mmCIF file of C-alpha atoms in Angstrom:
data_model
loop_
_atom_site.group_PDB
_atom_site.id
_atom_site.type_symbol
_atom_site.label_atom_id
_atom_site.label_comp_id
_atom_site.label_asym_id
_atom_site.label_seq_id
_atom_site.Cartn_x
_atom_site.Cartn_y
_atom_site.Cartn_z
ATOM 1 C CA UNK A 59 0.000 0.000 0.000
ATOM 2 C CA UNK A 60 1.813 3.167 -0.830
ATOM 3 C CA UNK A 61 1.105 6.093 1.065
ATOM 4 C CA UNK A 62 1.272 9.636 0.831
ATOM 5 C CA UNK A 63 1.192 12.593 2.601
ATOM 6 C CA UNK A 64 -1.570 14.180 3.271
ATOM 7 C CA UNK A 65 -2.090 18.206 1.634
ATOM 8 C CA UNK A 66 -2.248 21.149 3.779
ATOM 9 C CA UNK A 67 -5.858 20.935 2.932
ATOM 10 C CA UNK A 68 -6.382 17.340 4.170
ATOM 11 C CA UNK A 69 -4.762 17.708 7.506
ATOM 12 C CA UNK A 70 -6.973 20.953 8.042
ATOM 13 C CA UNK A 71 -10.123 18.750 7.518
ATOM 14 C CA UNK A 72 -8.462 15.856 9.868
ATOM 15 C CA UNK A 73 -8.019 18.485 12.617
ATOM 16 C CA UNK A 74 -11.325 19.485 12.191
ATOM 17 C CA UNK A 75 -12.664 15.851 12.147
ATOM 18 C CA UNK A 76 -10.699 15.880 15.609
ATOM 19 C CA UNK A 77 -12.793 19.133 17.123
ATOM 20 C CA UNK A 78 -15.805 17.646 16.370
ATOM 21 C CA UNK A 79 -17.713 16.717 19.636
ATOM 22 C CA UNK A 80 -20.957 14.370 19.666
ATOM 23 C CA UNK A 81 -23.338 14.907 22.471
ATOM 24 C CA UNK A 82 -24.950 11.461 23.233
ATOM 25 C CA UNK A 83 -27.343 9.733 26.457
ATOM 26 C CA UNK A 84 -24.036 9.029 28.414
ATOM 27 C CA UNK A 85 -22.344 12.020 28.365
ATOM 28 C CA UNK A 86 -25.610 13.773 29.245
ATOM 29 C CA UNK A 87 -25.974 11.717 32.873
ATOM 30 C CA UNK A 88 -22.403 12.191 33.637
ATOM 31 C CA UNK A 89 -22.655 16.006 32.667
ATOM 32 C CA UNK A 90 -25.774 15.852 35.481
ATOM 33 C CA UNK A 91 -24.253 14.024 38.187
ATOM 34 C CA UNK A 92 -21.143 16.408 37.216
ATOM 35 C CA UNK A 93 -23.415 19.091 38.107
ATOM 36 C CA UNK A 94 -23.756 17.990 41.605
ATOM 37 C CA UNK A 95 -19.977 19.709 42.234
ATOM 38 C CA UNK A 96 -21.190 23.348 41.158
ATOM 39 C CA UNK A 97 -23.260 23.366 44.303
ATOM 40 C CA UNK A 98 -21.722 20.797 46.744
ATOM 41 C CA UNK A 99 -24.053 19.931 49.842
ATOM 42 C CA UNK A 100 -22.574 17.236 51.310
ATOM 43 C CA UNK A 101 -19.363 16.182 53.395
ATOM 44 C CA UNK A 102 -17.637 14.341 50.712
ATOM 45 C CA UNK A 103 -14.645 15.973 49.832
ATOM 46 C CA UNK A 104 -12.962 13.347 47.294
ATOM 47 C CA UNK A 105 -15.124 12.338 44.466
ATOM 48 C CA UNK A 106 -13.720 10.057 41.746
ATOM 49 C CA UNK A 107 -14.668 9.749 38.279
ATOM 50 C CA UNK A 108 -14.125 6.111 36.381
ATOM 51 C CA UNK A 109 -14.793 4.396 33.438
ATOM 52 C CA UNK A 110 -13.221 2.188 30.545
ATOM 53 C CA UNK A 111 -10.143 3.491 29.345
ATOM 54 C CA UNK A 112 -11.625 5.561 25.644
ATOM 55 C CA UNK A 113 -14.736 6.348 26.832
ATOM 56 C CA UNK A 114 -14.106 10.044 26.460
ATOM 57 C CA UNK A 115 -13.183 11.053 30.428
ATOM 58 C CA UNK A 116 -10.302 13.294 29.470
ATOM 59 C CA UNK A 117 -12.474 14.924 27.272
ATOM 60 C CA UNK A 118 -15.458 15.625 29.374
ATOM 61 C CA UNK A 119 -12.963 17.061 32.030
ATOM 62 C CA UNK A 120 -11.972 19.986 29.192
ATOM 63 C CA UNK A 121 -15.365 21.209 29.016
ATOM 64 C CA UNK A 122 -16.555 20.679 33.305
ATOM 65 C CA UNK A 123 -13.421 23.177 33.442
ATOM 66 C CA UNK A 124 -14.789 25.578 30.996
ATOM 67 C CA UNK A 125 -17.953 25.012 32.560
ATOM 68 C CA UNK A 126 -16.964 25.459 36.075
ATOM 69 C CA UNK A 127 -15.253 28.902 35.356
ATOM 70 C CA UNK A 128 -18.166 29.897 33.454
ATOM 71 C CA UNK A 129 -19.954 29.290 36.301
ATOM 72 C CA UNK A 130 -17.979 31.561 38.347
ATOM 73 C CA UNK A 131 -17.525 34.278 35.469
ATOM 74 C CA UNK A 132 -18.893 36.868 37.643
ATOM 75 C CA UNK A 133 -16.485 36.317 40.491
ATOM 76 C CA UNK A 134 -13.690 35.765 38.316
ATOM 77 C CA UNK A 135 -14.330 39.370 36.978
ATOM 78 C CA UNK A 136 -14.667 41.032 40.033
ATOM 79 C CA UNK A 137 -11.608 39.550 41.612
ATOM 80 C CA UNK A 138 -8.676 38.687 38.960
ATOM 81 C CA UNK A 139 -7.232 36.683 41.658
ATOM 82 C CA UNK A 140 -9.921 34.125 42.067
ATOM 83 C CA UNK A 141 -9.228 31.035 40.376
ATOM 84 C CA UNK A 142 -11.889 28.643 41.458
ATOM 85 C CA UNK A 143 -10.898 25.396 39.669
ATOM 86 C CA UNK A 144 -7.599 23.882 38.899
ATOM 87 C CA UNK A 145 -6.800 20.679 36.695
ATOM 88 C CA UNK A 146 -3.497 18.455 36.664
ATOM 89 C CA UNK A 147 -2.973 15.679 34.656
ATOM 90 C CA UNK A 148 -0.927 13.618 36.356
ATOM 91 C CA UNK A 149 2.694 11.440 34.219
ATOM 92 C CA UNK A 150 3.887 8.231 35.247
ATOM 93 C CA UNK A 151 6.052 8.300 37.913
ATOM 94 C CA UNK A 152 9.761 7.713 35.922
ATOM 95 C CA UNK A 153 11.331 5.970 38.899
ATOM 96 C CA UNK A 154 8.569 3.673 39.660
ATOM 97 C CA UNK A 155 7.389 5.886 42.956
ATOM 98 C CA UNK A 156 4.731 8.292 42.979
ATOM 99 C CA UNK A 157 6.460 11.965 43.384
ATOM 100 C CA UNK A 158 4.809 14.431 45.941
ATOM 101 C CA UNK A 159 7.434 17.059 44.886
ATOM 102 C CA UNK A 160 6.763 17.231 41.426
ATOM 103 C CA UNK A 161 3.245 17.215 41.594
ATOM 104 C CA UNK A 162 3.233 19.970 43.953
ATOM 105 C CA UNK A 163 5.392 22.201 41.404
ATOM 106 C CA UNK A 164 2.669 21.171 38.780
ATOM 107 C CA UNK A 165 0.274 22.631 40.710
ATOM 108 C CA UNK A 166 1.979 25.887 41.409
ATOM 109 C CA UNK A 167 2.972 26.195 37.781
ATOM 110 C CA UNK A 168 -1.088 25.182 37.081
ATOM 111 C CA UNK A 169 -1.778 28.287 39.111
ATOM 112 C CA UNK A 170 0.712 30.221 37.406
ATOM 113 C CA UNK A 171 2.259 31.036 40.375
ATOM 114 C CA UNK A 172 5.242 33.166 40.199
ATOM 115 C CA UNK A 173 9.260 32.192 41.509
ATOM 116 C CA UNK A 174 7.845 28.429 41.608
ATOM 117 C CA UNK A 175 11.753 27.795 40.596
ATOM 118 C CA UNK A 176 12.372 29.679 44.125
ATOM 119 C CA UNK A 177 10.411 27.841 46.042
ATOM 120 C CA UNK A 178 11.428 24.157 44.794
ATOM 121 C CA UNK A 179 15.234 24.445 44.962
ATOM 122 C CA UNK A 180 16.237 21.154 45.037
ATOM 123 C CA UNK A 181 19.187 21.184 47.503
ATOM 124 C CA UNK A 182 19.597 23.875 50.448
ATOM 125 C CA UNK A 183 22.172 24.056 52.342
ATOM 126 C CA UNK A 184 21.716 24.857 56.666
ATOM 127 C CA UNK A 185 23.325 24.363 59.604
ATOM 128 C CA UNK A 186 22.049 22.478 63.008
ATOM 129 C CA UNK A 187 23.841 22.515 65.611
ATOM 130 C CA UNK A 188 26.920 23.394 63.451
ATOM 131 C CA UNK A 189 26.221 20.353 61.093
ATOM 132 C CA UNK A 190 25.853 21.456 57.479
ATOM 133 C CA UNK A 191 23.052 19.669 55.981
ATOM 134 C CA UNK A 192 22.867 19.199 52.230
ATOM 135 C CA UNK A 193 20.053 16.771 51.534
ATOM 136 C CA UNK A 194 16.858 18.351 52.590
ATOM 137 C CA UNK A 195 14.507 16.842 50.217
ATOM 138 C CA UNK A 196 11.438 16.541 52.857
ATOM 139 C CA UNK A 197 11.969 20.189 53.937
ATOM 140 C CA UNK A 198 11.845 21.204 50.212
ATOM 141 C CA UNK A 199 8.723 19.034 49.685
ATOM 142 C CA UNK A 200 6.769 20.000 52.765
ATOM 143 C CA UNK A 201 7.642 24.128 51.631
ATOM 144 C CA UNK A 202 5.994 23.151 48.489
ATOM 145 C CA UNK A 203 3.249 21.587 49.914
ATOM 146 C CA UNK A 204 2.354 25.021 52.269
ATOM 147 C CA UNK A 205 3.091 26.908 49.230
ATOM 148 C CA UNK A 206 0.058 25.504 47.198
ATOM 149 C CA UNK A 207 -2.059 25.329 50.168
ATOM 150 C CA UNK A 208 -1.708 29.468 50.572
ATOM 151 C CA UNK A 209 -2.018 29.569 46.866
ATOM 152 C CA UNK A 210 -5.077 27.820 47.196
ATOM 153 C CA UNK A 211 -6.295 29.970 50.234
ATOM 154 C CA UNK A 212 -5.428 32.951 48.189
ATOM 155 C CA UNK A 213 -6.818 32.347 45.286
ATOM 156 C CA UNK A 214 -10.416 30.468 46.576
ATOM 157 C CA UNK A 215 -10.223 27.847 44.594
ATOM 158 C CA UNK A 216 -13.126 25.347 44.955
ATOM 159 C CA UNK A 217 -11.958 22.116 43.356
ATOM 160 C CA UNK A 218 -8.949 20.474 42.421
ATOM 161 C CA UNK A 219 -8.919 17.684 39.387
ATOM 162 C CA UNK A 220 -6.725 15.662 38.720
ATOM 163 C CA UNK A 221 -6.616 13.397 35.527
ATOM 164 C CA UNK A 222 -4.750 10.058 35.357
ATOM 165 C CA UNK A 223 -5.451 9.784 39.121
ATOM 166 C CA UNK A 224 -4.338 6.371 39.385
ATOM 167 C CA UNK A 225 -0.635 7.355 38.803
ATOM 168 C CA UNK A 226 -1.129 8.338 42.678
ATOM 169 C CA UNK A 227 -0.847 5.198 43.965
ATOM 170 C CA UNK A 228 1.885 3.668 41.625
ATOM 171 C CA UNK A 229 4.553 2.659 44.483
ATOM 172 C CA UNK A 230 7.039 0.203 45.439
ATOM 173 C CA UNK A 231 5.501 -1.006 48.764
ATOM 174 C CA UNK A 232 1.906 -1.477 50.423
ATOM 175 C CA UNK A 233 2.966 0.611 53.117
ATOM 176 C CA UNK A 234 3.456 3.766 51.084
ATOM 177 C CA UNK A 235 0.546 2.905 48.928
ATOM 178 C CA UNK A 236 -1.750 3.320 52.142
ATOM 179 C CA UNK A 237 0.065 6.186 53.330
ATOM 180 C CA UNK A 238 -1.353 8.082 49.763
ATOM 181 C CA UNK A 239 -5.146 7.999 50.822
ATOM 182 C CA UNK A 240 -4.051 9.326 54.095
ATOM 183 C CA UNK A 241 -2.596 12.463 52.474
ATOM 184 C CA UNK A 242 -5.266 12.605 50.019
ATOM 185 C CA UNK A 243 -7.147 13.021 52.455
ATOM 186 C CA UNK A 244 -5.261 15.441 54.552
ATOM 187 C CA UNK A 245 -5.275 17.592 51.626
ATOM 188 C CA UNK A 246 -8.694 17.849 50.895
ATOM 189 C CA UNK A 247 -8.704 18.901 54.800
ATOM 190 C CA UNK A 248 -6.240 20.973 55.037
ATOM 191 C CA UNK A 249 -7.061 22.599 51.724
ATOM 192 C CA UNK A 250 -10.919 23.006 52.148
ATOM 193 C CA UNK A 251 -11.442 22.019 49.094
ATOM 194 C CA UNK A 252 -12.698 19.651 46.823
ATOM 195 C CA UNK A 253 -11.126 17.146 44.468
ATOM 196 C CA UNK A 254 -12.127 15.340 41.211
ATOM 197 C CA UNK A 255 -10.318 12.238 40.952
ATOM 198 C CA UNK A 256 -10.321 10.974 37.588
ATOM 199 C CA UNK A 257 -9.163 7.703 35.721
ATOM 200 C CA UNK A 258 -9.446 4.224 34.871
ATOM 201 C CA UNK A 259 -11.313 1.355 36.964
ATOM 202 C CA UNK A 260 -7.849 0.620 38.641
ATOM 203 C CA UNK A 261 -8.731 3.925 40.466
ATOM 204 C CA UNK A 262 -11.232 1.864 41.979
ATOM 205 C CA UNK A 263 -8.730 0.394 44.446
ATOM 206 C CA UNK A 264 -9.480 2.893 46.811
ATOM 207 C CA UNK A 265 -12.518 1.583 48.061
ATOM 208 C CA UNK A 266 -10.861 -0.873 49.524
ATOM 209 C CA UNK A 267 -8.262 0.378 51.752
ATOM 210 C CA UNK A 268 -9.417 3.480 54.604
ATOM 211 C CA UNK A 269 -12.849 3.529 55.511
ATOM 212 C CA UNK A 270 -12.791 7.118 56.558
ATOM 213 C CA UNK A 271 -11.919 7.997 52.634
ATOM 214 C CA UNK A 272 -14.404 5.686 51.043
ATOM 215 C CA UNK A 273 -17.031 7.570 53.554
ATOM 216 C CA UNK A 274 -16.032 10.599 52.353
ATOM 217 C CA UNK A 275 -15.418 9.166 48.752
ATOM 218 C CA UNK A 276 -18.564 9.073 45.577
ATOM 219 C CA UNK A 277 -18.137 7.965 42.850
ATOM 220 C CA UNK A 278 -18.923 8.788 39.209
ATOM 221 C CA UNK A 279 -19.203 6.072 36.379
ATOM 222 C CA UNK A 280 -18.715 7.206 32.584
ATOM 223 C CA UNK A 281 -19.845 3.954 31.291
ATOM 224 C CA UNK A 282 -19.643 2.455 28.253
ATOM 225 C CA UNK A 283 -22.346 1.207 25.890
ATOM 226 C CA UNK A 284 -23.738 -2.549 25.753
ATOM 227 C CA UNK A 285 -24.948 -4.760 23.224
ATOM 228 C CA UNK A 286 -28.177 -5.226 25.765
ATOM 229 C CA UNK A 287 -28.483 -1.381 24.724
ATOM 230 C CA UNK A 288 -28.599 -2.296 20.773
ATOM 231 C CA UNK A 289 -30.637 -5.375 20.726
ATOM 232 C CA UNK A 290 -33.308 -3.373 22.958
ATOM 233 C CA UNK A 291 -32.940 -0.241 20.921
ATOM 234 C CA UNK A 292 -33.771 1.523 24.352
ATOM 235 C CA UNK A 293 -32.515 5.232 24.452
ATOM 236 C CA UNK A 294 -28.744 4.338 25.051
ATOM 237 C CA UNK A 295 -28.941 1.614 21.915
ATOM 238 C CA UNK A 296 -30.547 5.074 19.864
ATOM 239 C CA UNK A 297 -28.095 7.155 21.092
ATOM 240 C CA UNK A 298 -25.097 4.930 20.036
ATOM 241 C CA UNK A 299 -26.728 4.702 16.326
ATOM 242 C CA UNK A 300 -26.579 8.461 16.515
ATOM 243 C CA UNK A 301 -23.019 8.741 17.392
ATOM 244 C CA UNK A 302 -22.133 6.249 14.403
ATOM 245 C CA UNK A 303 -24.290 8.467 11.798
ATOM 246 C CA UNK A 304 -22.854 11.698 12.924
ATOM 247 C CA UNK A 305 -19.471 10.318 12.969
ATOM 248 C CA UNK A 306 -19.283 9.278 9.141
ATOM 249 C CA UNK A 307 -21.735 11.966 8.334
ATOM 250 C CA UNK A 308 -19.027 14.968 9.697
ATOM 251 C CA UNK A 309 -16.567 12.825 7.713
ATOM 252 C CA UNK A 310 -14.906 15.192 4.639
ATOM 253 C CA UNK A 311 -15.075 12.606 1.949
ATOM 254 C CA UNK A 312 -18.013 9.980 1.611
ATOM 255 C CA UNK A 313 -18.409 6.718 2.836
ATOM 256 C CA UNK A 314 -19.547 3.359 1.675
ATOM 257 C CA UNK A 315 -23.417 3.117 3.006
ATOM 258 C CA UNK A 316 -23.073 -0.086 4.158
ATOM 259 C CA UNK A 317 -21.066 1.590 7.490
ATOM 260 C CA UNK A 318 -24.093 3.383 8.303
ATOM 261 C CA UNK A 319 -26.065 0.013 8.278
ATOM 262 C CA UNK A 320 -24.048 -1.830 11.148
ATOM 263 C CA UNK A 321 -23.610 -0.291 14.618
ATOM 264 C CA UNK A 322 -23.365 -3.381 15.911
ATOM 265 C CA UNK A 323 -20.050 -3.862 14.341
ATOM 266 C CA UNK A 324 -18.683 -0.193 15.519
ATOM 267 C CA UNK A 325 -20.115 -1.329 19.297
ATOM 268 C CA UNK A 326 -18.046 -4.689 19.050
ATOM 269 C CA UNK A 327 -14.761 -3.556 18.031
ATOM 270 C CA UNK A 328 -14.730 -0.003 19.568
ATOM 271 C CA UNK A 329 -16.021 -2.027 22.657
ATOM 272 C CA UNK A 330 -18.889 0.416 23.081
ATOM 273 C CA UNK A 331 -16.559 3.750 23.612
ATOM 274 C CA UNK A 332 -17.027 7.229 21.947
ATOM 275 C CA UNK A 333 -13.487 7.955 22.132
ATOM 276 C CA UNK A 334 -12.070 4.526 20.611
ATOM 277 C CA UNK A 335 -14.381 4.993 18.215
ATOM 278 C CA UNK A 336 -13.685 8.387 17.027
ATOM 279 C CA UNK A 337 -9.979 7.171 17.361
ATOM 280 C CA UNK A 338 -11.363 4.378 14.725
ATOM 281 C CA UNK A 339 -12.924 6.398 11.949
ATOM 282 C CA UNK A 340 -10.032 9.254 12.626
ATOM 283 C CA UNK A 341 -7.283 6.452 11.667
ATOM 284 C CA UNK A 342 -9.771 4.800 9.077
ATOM 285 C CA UNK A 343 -10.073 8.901 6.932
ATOM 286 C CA UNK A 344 -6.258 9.664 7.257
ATOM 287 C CA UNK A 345 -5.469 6.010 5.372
ATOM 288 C CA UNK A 346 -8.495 6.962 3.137
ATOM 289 C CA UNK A 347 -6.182 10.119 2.167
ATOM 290 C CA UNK A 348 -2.977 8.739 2.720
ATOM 291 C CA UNK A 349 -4.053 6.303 -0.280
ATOM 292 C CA UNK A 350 -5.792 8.930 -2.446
ATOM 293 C CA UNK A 351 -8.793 7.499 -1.892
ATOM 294 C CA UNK A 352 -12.049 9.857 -2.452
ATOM 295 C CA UNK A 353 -13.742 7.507 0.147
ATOM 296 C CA UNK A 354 -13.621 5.849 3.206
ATOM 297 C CA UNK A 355 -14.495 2.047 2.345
ATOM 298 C CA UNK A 356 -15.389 -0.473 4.926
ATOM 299 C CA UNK A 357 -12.001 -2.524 3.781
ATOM 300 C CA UNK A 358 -10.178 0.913 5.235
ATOM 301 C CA UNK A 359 -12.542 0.545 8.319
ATOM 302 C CA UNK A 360 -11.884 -2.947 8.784
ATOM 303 C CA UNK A 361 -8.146 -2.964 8.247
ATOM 304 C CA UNK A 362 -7.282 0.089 11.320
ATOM 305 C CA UNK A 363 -9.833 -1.740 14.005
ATOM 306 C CA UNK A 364 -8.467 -3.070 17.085
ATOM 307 C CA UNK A 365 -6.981 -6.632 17.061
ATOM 308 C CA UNK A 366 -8.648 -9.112 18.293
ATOM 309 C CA UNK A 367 -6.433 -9.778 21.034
ATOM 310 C CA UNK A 368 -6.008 -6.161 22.414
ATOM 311 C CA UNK A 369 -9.972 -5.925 22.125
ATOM 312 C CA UNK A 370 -10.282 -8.876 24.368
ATOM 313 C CA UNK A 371 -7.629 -7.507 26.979
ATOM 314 C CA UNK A 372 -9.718 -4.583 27.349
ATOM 315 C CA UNK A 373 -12.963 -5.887 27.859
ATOM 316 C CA UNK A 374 -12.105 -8.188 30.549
ATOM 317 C CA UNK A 375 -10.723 -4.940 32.114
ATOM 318 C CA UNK A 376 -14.067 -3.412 31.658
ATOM 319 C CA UNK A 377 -15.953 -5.843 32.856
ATOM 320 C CA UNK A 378 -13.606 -6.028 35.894
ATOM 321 C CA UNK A 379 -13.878 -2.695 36.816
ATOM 322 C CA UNK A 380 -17.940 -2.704 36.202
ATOM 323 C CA UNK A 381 -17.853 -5.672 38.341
ATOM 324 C CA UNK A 382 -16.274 -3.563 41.379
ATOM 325 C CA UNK A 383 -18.891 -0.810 41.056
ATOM 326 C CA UNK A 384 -21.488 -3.426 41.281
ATOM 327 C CA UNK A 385 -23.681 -3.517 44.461
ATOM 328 C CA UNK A 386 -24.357 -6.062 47.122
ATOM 329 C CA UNK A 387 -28.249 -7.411 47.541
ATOM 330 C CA UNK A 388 -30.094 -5.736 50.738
ATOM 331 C CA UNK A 389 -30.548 -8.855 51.998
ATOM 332 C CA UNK A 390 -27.200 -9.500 52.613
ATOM 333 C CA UNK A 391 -26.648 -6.359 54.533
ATOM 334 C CA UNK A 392 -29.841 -6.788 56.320
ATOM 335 C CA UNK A 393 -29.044 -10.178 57.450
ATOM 336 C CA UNK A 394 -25.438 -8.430 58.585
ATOM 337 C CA UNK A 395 -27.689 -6.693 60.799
ATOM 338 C CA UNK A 396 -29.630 -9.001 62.000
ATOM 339 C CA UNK A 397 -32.926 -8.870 60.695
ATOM 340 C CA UNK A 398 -34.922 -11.361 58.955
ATOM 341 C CA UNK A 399 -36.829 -9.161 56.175
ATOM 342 C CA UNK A 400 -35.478 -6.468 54.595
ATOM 343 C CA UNK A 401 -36.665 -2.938 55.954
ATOM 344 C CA UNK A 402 -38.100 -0.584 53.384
ATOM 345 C CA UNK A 403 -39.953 2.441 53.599
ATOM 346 C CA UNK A 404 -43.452 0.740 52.550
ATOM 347 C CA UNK A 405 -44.973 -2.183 54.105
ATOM 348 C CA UNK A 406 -45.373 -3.689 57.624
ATOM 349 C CA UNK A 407 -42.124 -2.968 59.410
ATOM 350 C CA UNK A 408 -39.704 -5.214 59.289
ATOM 351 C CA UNK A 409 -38.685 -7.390 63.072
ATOM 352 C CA UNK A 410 -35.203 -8.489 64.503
ATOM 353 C CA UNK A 411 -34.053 -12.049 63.591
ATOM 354 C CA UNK A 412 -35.610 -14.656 66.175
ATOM 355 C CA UNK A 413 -33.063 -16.045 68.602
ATOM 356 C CA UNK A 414 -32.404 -19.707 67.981
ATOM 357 C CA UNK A 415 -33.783 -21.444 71.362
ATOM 358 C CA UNK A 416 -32.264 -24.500 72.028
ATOM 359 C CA UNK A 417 -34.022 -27.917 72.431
ATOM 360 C CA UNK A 418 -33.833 -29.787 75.777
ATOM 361 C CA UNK A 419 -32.737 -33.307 75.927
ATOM 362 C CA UNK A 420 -35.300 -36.079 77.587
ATOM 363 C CA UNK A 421 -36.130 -35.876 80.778
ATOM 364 C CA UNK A 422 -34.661 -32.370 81.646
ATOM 365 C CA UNK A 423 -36.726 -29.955 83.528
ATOM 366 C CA UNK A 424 -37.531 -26.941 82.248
ATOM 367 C CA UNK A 425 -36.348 -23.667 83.892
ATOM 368 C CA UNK A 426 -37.916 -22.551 87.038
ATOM 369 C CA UNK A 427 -37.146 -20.998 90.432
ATOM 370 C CA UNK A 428 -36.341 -23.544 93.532
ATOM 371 C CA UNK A 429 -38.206 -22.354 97.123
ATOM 372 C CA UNK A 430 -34.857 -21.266 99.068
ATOM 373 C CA UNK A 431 -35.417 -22.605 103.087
ATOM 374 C CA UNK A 432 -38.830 -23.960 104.782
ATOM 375 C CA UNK A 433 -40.298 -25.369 107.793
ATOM 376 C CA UNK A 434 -38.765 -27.503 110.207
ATOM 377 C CA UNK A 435 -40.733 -30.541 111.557
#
């Protein structure tokens, strides 16, 4: 297949293929229960947003930003100092160990604070006690770490996000793993503030570790669509078969018709995410003009899918991480608590478990009180 490259006027239309944003069922609930941070009225301060990896969560957090500060316009142009949200996406630690430091001088440079270089020198020199110390790399972190917290008091910022949240708890030992959610939490304390946690279901793994977080913790799913959804064509199945449509149909060049005809086999092999699928028919329209092609053919199409094996690694994922947001039956809890029908809020009210009485063997007596004394003859 020879290829070649694209003309200034191609690419243009690709990067205009990439603006293009599809509003669909999904994105609509999570926009909603996104909602719920513009006017917080509860005591959770950590809220994490999950889904499959492709779903689009990157993207939605772009536009809650320019939401959020929209939001606050008013504010914002009063004060010039007000900044009331912040975002961070977060890199792989290099070293293997999540880095406090640098994450702290992300978020000073996010808040285009001034003289960050100042206040992150990496070796100081003091003297205790007439020892000269040269490695102070806790002092220089825990500087850092007051320094955003007055930027954050100064500038009354409501909510932190961080993207790629699970690069948090990337560390070497279970010990410093748990030590994370305990300075999580601390900052959201210490901070006053709240924070969007946002990433992949192995963000999940937070549930399971400090019950005081995972009080204070709710989540958000972004999930993905089904194949229950298509063979019931109920509102999520429609909305899918809309995304399909107005992806070829905002497509520069045509497209075979048979594409249009088979969601089913865009929901299989983009494994029912807007942003793999997007990815898809991106890939699928730069070959198209790569090639000289005046149209995007469902041999194109098939040829930059997924393989097989990398589709199946990421739906076991998915269905791993679905399986964790899953809930328990309230009979299992009730019985936890000792009660034999579940309680609801209709019906007869519900009674405590029966203690189990134990039988008597033959001949035994039941329980009764013996006269103490008498009379003497």
């Amino acid at each position: 297949m020879n290829l070649r490259i694209p003309s200034p006027k191609e690419i243009e239309a690709l990067c205009a293929y990439d603006a293009k944003k599809i509003v669909h069922p999904r994105l609509n609930e999570l926009r909603s229960e996104l909602s719920n941070l513009l006017h917080p009225v509860t005591d959770e301060c950590v809220f994490v947003m999950t889904g499959p990896s492709g779903v689009g969560k990157s993207t939605v957090v772009g536009s809650f930003v320019r939401a959020y500060q929209k939001h606050h316009l008013e504010r914002m142009l009063a004060d010039p100092n007000f900044v009331p949200v912040v975002s961070l996406r977060l890199p792989a630690p290099v070293a293997g160990e999540f880095n406090w430091k640098d994450t702290f001088i992300r978020l000073l440079t996010a808040f285009e604070e001034p003289l960050v270089g100042r206040k992150s020198t990496g070796r100081l020199h003091l003297e205790l006690d007439g020892e000269r110390i040269t490695n102070t790399t806790r002092l220089v972190r825990e500087e850092l770490r007051r320094a955003v917290e007055n930027c954050v008091k100064n500038r009354g910022t409501l909510l932190l996000i961080i993207d790629e949240a699970s690069h948090l708890f990337i560390t070497k030992n279970r010990d410093s793993y748990l030590l994370q959610f305990e300075l999580l939490k601390s900052l959201a304390n210490e901070f006053n503030i709240l924070i969007l946690l946002v990433g992949a279901y192995d963000l999940l793994k937070i549930d399971g570790f400090n019950g005081q977080l995972t009080r204070r913790t709710r989540p958000i799913h972004f999930s993905r669509y089904t194949a229950h959804d298509l063979e019931r064509m109920n509102p999520y199945g429609k909305g899918f078969v809309d995304i399909v449509t107005s992806l070829l149909d905002a497509m520069p060049i045509p497209y075979e018709p048979c594409l249009r005809s088979r969601p089913d086999y865009f929901l299989m092999n983009s494994l029912g995410c807007t942003g793999h699928l997007k990815t898809w028919l991106r890939r699928s329209l730069q070959e198209a003009y790569g090639t000289g092609s005046k149209m995007v053919t469902a041999k194109i199409v098939e040829r930059n899918r997924q393989s097989n094996k990398r589709l199946k690694l990421m739906a076991v994922e998915n269905q791993l991480g679905e399986l964790q947001l899953e809930d328990i039956d309230n009979q299992e809890v009730a019985s936890l608590m000792g009660f034999s029908v579940v309680p609801t809020l209709s019906g007869t009210s519900p009674t405590a478990m029966p203690t189990k009485r134990g039988r008597r063997r033959p001949g035994k007596r039941n329980p009764s009180k013996d006269p103490v004394g008498g009379l003497l003859s």
